[in-house]
Amino acid sequence: MVFFNSSTYRPFLLSGFPGLEDSHPVISILFCALYLIALMGNITILVVIRVEQSLHAPMYLFLSMLAATDLGLCAATLPTLLKLFWLNVREIDFDACLIQMFFIHVFSLMESGILLTMAFDRYVAISNPLRYTTILTDSTIAKIGVGLLLRAVVVIFPGPFLIKRLRFCKANVLSHSYWVDIIKLSCSDHQINSIYGLIIILITFGVDSVLILLSYVKILITVLSIASQEEQFKALNTCVSHICAVLLVYVPMMGVSIIHRFGKHVPPLVHIIMGYVYLLIPPVLNPVVYCVKTQEIRTRILGNLLRL
């Protein structure tokens, strides 16, 4: 078996859809459309919240963080994907692969953390509306944003170095158009990497998902204590957009994890499609959900369009 380390290696080769190489230009049109929707939707949300003073409330500031994170995910994946499907450029350097891995993980962890803070935001708004703006002040929100960024960077920072200590075989073909299965190509023991990855998932996505669930249990208890059914519906309606955003992130993540762990006999195409769903669905649909379900944002956008 021939090995190479990070200093003497051949570039990795990205894969698109095996057997559909002739259709890659057509597939690229679909990806471009999805990325365009994601970019326009998230930029629109950022601009509207920035311009409209009435939207400088905690809920919308957290939403702007979510939109910025989704733009970061798009920026981390779009260049290599377009090079592969448009220009058929399959090679990616080892260091470039690690950089892409780092930023995808950082933005994914930030997205999970932001969804948790948005759940807390909904709980405070419903359970203690009179102190809502005094609890979640601008400085507090800024500190939360910095804290989420630091958490993501600190947790992911060792990852690239753990991968660089591995030795890789001559096999250098990745099964996706991004880094996802680089460890599978390693010919050395990567048990430490696997344990590290599992710990990261448990202390970030695992903890976040449990706390989000607990937040909604508390929200439901609070809402059920409200006498008026109309007020109950109004309170729960403010959570619909956030619940959709949580499902858009965690359902594809669970699907990818289940297929990765237990889908050894699943066709490779299914693995590839689920990988794209995990990365593309949240940035594409989050702005759509919030524009459709949040009246304040929808009203501002329609008002600006009518002025044009």
Steps between C-alpha positions, in 0.01 A plus 500: 500500500640842402450786745537874487467761774388860484838620370535244218158438356309509180195729486169341589242451227144617558203301373164620379231248412661172387360387167346840430814685397348599166213664686721708730445824301124456536532411868713809550207716387290357783777563752547854373127566535503369858807703594348810338185456707709452814718805431215731402275384784756534777640828369145636478435410864827664609428818304139530617594450865790744464290772333176470700548647848184326622664164437794566733345268758666188649301256286609667176859552611526126562338445160766720338767282667333191352492662154869597524587144602308358204692734270821368655395142423429599140839668468675192642347258249411698186849549344603133493154388394486738204855416395409134496167520319573792267870468423552131585789600730516203736831561678510656845814545708527335839523833685209644302298195595577555869413869478165417342436239769582752773264769374211263425523362853534845657195639321299183569577521873418870502166429331415243767597743777298781346193276479545430872519870585192563285313237703606682818390826338151358437481369857590839649260683266208274597568441870628847593395748228531810721872435562570362153705794371674557833616138518609476137672835451714582197819448700376165630413388147843610376669302780289194411605532134869526590463209742344279233779585257770427759331172597494385139860601427644353822314171459590454132856638514670168593323315215727597208813425706367157595444427132846627400661241726342222293664322209305455180499226238534542128122490483410870484147518359246665730142380458356854519575842359637601841717358779242280679670157478866596505566291813382186318801534269743483791712187533604569859305457821241777524327387819596824675337699220182291526481543878567872466225534237250311718580716803458817294159386374383412853615823671376730222215372286394251768490754784346768276218273384417392858495861622282605204256222589498605866441862398191398305375289790525811718334708226214251472448499877493879502261521205258246652481716812358785293122515537409637158523253210557792265802609701625141508481478122666839460788398729555166327479662157812704579691170534398342168783650295761394754361146524521473120860625507591242766343220296679619183836461677453197722288273278756493211779466758331198655437355153867536404614349831264202473598424141870543582484264799252239382466541123797295385286334234330824393600611146781760499269742318276515809798592720595776256148643475456501879833681535380776268162515675675548835710790370253669265153469650547726808659797313242474219182452705573696820449841333193368317345379826570825685382718212175304469424449870629827650253776420734786591769387256250409229331841532831688476614303198170544315497869590848553358409309184190713448708817531716371215 
